[in-house]
mmCIF file of C-alpha atoms in Angstrom:
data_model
loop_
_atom_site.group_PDB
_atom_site.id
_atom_site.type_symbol
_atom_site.label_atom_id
_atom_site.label_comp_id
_atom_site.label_asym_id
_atom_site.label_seq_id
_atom_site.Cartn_x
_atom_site.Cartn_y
_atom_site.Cartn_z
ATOM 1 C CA UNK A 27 166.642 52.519 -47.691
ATOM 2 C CA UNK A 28 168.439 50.987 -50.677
ATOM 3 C CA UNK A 29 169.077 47.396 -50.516
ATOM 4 C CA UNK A 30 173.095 46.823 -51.307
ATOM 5 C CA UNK A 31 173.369 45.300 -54.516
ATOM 6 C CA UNK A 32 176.870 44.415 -56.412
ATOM 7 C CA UNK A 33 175.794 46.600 -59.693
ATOM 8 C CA UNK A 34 174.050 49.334 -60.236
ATOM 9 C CA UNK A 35 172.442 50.534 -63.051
ATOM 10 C CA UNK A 36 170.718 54.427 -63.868
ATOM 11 C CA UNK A 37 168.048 53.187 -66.075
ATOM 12 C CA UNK A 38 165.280 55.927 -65.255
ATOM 13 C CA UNK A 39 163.815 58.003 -67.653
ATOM 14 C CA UNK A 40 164.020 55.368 -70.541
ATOM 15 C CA UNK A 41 160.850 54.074 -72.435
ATOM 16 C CA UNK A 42 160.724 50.822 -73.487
ATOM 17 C CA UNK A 43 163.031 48.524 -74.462
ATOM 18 C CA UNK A 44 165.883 50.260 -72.846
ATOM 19 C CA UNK A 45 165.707 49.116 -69.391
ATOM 20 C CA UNK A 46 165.910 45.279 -71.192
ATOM 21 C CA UNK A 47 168.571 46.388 -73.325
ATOM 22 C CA UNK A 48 170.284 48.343 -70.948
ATOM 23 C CA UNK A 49 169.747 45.215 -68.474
ATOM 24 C CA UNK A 50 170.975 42.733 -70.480
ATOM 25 C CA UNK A 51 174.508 44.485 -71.318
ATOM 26 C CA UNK A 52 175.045 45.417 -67.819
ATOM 27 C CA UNK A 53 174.394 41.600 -66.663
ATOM 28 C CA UNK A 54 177.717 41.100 -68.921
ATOM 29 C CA UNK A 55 179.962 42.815 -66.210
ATOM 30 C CA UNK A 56 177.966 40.577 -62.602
ATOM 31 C CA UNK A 57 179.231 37.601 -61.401
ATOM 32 C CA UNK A 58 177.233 34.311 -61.080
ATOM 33 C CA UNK A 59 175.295 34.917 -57.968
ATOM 34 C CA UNK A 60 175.969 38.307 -58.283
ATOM 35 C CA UNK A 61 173.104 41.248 -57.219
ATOM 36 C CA UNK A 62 172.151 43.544 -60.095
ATOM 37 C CA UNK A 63 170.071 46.729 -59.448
ATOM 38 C CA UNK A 64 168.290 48.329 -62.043
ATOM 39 C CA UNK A 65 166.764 51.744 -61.440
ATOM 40 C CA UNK A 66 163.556 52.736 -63.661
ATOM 41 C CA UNK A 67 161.122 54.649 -64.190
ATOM 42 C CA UNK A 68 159.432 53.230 -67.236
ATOM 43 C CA UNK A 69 156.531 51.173 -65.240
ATOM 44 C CA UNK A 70 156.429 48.610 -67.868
ATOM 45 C CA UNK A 71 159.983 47.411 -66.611
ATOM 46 C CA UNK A 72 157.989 45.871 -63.619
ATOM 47 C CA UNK A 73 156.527 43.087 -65.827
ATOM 48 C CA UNK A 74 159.029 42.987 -68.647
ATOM 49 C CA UNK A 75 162.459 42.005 -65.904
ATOM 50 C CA UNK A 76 160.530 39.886 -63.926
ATOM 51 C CA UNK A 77 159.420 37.555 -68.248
ATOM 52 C CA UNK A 78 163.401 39.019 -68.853
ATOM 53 C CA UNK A 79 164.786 37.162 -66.006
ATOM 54 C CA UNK A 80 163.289 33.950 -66.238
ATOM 55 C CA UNK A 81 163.269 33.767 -69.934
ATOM 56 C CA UNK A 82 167.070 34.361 -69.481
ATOM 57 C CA UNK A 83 167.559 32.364 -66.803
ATOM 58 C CA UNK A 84 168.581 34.703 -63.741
ATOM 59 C CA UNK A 85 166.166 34.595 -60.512
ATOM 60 C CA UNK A 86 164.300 37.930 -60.035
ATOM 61 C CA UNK A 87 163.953 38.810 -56.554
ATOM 62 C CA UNK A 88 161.787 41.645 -56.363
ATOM 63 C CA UNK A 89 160.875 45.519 -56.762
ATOM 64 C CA UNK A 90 160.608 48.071 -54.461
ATOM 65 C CA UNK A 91 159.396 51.693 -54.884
ATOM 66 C CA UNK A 92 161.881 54.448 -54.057
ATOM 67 C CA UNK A 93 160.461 58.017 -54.500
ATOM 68 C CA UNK A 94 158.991 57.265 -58.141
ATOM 69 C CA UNK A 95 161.967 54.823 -58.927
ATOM 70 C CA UNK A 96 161.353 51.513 -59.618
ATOM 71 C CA UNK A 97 164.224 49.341 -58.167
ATOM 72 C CA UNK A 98 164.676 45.993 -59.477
ATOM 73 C CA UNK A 99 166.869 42.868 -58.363
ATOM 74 C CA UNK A 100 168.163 40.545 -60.267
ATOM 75 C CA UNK A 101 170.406 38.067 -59.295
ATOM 76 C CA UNK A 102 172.308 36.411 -62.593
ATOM 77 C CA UNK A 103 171.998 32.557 -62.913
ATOM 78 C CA UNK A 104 170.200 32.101 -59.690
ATOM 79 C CA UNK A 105 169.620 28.528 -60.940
ATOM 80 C CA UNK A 106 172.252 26.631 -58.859
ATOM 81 C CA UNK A 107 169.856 23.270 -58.459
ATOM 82 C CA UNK A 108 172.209 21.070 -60.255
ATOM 83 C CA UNK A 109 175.504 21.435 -58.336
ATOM 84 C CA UNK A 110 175.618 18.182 -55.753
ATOM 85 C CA UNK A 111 175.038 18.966 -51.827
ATOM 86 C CA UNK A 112 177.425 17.109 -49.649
ATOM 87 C CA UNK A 113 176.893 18.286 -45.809
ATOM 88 C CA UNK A 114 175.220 15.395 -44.487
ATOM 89 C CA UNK A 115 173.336 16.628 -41.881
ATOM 90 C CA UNK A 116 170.542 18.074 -42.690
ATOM 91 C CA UNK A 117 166.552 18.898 -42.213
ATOM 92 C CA UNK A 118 163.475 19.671 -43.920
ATOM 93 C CA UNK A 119 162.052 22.651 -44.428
ATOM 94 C CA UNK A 120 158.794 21.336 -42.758
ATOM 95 C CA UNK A 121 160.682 20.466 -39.494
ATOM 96 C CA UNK A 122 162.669 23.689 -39.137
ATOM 97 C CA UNK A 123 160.052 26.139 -37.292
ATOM 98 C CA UNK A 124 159.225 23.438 -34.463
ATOM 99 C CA UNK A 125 163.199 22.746 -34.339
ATOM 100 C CA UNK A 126 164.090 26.615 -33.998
ATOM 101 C CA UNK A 127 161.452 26.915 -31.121
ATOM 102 C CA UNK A 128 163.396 25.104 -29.042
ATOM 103 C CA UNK A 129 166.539 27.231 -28.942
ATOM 104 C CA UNK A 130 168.075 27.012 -32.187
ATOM 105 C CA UNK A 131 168.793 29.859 -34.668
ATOM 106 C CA UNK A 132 167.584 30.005 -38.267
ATOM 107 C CA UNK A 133 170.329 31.303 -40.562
ATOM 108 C CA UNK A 134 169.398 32.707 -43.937
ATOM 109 C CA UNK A 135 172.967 32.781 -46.288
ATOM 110 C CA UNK A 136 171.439 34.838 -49.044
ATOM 111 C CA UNK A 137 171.813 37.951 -50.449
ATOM 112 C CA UNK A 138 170.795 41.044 -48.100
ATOM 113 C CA UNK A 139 167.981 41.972 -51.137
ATOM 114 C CA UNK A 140 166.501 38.379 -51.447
ATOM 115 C CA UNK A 141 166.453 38.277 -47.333
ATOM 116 C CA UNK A 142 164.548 41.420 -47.486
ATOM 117 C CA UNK A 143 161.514 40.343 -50.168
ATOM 118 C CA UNK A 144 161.075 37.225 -48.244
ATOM 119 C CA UNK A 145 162.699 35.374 -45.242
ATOM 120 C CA UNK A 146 161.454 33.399 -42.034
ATOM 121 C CA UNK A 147 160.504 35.520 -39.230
ATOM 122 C CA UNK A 148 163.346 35.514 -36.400
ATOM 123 C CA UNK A 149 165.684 33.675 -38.702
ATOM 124 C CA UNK A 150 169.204 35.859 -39.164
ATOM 125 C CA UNK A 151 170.474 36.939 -41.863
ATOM 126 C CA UNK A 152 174.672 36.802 -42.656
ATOM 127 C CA UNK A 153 175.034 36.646 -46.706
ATOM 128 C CA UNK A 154 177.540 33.742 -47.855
ATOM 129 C CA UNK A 155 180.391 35.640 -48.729
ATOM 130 C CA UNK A 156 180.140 37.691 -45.104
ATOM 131 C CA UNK A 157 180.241 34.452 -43.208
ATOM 132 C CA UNK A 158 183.662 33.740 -42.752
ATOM 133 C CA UNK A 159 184.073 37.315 -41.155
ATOM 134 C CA UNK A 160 181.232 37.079 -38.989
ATOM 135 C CA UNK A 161 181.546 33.530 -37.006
ATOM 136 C CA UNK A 162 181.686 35.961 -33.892
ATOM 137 C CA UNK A 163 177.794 36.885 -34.098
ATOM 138 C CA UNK A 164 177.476 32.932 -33.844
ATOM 139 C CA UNK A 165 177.259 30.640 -30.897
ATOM 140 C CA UNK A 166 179.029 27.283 -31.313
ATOM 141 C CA UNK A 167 176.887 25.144 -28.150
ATOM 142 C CA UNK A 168 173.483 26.352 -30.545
ATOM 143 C CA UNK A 169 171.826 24.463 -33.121
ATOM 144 C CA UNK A 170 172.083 26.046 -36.534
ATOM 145 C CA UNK A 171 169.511 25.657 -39.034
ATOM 146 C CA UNK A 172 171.216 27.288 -42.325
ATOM 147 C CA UNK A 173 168.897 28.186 -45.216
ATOM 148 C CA UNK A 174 168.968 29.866 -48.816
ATOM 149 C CA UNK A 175 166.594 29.008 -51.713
ATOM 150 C CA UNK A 176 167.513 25.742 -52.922
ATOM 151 C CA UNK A 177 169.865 24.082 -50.377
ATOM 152 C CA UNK A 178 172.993 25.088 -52.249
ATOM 153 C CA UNK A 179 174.769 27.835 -50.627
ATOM 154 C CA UNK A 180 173.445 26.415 -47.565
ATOM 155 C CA UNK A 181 175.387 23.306 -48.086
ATOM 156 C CA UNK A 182 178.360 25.472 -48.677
ATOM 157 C CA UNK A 183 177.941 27.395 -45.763
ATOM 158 C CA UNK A 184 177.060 24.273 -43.847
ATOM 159 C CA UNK A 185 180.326 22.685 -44.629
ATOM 160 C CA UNK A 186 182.273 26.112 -44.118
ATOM 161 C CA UNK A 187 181.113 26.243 -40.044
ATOM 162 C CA UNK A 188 181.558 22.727 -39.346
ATOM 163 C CA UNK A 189 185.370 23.459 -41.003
ATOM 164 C CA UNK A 190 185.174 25.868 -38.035
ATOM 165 C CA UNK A 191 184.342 24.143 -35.126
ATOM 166 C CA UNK A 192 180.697 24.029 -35.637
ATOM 167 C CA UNK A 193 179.217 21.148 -34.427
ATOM 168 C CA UNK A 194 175.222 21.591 -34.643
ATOM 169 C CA UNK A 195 174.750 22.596 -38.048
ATOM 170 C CA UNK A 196 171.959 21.442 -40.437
ATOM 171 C CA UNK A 197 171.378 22.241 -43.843
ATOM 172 C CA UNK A 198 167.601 22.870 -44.910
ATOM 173 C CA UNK A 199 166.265 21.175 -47.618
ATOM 174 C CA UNK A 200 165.318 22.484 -49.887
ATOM 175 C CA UNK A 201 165.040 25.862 -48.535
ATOM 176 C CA UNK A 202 163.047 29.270 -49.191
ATOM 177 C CA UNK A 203 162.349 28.658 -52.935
ATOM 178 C CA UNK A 204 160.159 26.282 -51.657
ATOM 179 C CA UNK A 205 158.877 27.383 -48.241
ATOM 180 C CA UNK A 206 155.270 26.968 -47.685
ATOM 181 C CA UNK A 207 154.770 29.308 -44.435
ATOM 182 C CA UNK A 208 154.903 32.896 -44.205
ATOM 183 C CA UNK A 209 157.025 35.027 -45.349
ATOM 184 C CA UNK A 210 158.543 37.944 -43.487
ATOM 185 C CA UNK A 211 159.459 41.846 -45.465
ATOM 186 C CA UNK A 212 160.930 42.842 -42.121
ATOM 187 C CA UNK A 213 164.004 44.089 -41.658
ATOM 188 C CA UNK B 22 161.305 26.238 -77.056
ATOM 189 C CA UNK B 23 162.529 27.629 -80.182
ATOM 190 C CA UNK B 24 164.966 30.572 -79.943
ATOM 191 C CA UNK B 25 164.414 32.002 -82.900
ATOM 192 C CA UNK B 26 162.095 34.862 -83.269
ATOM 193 C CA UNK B 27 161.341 36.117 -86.970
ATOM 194 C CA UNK B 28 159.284 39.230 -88.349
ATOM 195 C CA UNK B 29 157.833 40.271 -91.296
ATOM 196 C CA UNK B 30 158.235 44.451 -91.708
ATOM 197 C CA UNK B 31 155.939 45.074 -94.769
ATOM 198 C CA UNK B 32 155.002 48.961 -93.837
ATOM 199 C CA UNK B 33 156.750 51.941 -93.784
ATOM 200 C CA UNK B 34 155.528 54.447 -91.303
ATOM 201 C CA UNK B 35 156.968 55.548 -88.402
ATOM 202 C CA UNK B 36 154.922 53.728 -85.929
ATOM 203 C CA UNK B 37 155.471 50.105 -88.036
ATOM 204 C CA UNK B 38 159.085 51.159 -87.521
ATOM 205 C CA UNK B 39 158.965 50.957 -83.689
ATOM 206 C CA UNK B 40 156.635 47.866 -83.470
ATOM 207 C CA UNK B 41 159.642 46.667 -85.296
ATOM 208 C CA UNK B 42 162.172 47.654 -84.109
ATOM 209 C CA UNK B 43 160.789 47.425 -80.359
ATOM 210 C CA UNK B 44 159.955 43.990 -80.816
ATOM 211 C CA UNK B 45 163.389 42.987 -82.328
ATOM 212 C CA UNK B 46 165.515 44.739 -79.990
ATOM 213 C CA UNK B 47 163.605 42.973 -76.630
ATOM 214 C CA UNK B 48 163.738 39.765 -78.338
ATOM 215 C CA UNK B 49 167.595 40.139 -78.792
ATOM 216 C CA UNK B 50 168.380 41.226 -75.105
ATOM 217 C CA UNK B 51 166.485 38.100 -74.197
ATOM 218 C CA UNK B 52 168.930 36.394 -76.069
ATOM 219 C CA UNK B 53 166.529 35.115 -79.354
ATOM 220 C CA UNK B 54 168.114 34.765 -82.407
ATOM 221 C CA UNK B 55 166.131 37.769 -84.578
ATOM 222 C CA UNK B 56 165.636 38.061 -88.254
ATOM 223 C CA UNK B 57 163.789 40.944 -89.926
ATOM 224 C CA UNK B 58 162.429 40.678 -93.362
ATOM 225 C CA UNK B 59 161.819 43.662 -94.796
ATOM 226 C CA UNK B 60 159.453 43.960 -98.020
ATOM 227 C CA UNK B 61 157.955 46.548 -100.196
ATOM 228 C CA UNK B 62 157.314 49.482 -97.521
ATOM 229 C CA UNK B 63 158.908 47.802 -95.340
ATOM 230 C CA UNK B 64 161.875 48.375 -96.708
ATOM 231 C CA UNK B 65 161.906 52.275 -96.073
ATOM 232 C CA UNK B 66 162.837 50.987 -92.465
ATOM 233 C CA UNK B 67 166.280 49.951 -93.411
ATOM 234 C CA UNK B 68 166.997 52.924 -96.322
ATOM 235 C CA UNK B 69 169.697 55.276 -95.695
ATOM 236 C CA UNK B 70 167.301 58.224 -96.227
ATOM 237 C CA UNK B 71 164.048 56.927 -95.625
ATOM 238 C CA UNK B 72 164.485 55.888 -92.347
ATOM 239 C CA UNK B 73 165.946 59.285 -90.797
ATOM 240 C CA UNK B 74 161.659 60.772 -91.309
ATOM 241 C CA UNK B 75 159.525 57.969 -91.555
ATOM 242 C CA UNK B 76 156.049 59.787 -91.458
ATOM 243 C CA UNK B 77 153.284 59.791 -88.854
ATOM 244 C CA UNK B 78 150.351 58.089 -89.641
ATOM 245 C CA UNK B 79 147.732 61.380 -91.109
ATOM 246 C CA UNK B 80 146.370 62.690 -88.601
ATOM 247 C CA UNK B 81 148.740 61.224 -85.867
ATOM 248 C CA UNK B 82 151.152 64.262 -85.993
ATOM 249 C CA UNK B 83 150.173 65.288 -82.315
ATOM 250 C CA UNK B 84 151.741 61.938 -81.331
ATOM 251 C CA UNK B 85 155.201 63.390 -81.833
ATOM 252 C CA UNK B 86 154.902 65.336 -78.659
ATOM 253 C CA UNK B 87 154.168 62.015 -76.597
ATOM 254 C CA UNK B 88 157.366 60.559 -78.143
ATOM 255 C CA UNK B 89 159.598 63.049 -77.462
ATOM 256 C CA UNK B 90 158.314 62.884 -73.481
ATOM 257 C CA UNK B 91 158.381 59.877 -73.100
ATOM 258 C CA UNK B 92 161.984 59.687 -73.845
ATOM 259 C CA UNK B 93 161.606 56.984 -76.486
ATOM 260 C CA UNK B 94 164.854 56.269 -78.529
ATOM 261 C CA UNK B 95 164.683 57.367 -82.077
ATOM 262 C CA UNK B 96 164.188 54.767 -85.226
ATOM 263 C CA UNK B 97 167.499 55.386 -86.488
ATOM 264 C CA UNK B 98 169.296 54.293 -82.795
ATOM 265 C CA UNK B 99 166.856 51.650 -82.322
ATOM 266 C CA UNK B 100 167.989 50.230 -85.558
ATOM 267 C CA UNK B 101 171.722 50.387 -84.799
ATOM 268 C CA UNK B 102 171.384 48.894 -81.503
ATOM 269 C CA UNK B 103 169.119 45.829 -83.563
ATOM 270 C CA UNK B 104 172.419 45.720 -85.191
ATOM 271 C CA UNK B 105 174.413 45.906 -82.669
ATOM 272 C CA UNK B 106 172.928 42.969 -80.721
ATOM 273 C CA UNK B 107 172.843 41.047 -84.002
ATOM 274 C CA UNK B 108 169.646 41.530 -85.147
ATOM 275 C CA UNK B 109 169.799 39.946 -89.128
ATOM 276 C CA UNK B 110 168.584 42.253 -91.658
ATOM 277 C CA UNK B 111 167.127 40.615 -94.989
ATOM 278 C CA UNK B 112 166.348 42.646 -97.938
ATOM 279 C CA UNK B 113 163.651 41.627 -99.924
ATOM 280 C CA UNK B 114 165.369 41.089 -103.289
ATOM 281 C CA UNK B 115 162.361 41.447 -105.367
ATOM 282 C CA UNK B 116 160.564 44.966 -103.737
ATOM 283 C CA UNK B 117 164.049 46.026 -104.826
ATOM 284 C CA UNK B 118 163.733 45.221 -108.125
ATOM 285 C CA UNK B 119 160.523 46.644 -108.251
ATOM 286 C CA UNK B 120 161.517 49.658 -106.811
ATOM 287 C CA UNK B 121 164.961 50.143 -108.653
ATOM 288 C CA UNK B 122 167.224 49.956 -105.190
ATOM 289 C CA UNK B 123 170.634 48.209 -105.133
ATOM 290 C CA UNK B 124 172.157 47.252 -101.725
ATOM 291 C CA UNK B 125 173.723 50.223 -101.554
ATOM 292 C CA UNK B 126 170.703 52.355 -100.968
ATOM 293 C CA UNK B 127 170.470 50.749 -97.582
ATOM 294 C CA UNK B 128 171.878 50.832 -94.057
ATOM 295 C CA UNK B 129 175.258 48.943 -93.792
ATOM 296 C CA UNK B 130 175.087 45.037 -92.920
ATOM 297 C CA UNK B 131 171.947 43.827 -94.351
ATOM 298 C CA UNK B 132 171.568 40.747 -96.858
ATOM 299 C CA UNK B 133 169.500 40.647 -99.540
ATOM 300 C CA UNK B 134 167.702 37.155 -100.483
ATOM 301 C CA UNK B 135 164.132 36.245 -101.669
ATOM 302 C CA UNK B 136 161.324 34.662 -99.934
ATOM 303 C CA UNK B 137 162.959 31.222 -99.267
ATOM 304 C CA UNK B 138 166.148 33.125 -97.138
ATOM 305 C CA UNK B 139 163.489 34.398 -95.057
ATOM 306 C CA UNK B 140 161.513 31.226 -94.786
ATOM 307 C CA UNK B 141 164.303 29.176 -94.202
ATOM 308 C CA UNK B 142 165.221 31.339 -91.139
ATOM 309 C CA UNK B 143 161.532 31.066 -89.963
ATOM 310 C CA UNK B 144 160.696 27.203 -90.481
ATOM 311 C CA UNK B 145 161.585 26.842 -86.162
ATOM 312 C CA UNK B 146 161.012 30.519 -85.412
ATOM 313 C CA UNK B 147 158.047 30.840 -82.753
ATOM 314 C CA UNK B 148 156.640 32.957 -82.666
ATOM 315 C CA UNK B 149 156.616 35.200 -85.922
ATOM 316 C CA UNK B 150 155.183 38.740 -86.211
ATOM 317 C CA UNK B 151 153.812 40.136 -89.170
ATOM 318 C CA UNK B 152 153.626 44.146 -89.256
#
């Protein structure tokens, strides 16, 4: 199953450098925050988007093996640290299993691709930009623990369902980027 | 970290052309700033002619088979997409002297300038290749 990504790109049967070269002009037309797919069959791409991205500066998410093709995710400028977090209720990452046990939902805001290489167990998954559509899959009376990988969009969507009518929201700090627990691939 | 990445092309075969030209080209998409200085052989990399059959090392003909195969791009669009990303070409002005080549005898879009261009350039590169 593919994962949905925003871009696409048909990188396969190039040798080295063209899935770099071919990455790097296609990151031109994605959007901050923005999912970029790049298909290859070069095996060296593994190694050389994964230095690529962070020597850029975008956050590689992972690879996954399709029939011989290499797919790669990339999502440009991951690095969203440095933009202020203003919902004030919040809790830490350490707190959030023991907090969840007790009735409360985890909910992950990222991108569908970055839940899939890596998310809490049981914790749901509604991407930032679906969440205004889908308040109906939430509950208002339940506790919601939102999370993404550095407390950012969380904040964002932490503020966006009080705006609703939300009144049990928390924001977890500081979120999967630096979760120490497992790690579910299950989707 | 510097951002500058600088390399010395001083050969002229046809695998020095891709270490090259490999090299430049990845260090451009990851946004480096790239100079090449090309000098005596070297500069066959860059030549109108010379650079549409740069030879296989002897005895390395078999290896064309594995190139074509592999689906590796050939010198001559590897060197326009160096160009294209902004890859700086500097001629070595005296291997031309030497060798009795003008400007002219090369691709479009290179500049020609002695050692001190090329150290200039290189003075905050990290790293720099030599091939």
């Amino acid at each position: 199953m593919s994962l949905k990504a925003d871009v696409q790109l048909d990188a396969k049967g190039l040798a080295c450098p063209m899935p770099i070269v071919k990455t790097k002009k296609a990151m031109v037309g994605v959007n901050d925050g923005q999912i970029l797919e790049v298909q290859a069959t070069d095996k060296g791409s593994l190694a050389d988007l994964k230095a690529w991205s962070e020597s850029v500066g975008h956050q590689y998410i992972g690879t996954k093996e399709e029939d011989g093709v290499l797919l790669h995710y990339i999502r440009k400028s991951g690095d969203d640290k440095g933009i202020e977090k203003k919902f004030e209720q919040t809790i830490a990452n350490e707190e959030v299993i023991d907090r969840a046990a007790n009735g409360g939902m985890i909910l992950d805001v990222r991108e569908e691709a970055e839940y899939a290489f890596g998310h809490i167990e049981g914790s749901k998954s509604i991407p930032m930009g679906e969440l205004e559509d889908r308040l109906d899959e939430l509950d208002k009376d339940q506790e919601i623990y939102v999370i993404c990988r550095t407390g950012t969009r969380s904040d964002l969507a932490a503020r966006k369902l009080s705006e609703k009518g939300f009144a049990k929201v928390y924001n977890v700090i500081p979120g999967i980027g630096s979760w120490n627990g497992d790690l579910s691939k299950k989707i | 970290m510097s951002n500058k990445v600088a390399i010395i092309a001083s050969n002229g075969g046809l695998f020095d052309a891709y270490k090259v030209f490999n090299i430049a080209t990845a260090a451009a998409a990851t946004e480096k700033e790239v100079a090449i200085f090309f000098t005596f052989e070297g500069l066959n990399l860059i030549h109108k002619q010379a650079v549409q059959q740069l030879p296989m090392p002897e005895g390395r003909e078999h290896f064309a088979e594995g190139f074509a195969k592999a689906n590796v791009p050939s010198i001559p669009e590897l060197l326009e997409m160096a160009q294209e990303m902004g890859v700086k070409f500097i001629g070595c002005q005296m291997t031309m002297d030497v060798m009795g080549l003008s400007k002219e005898d090369f691709v479009d879009g290179i500049e020609v300038g002695g050692a001190v261009t090329f150290l200039e350039f290189a003075k905050d590169a990290a790293p720099t290749l030599t091939f």
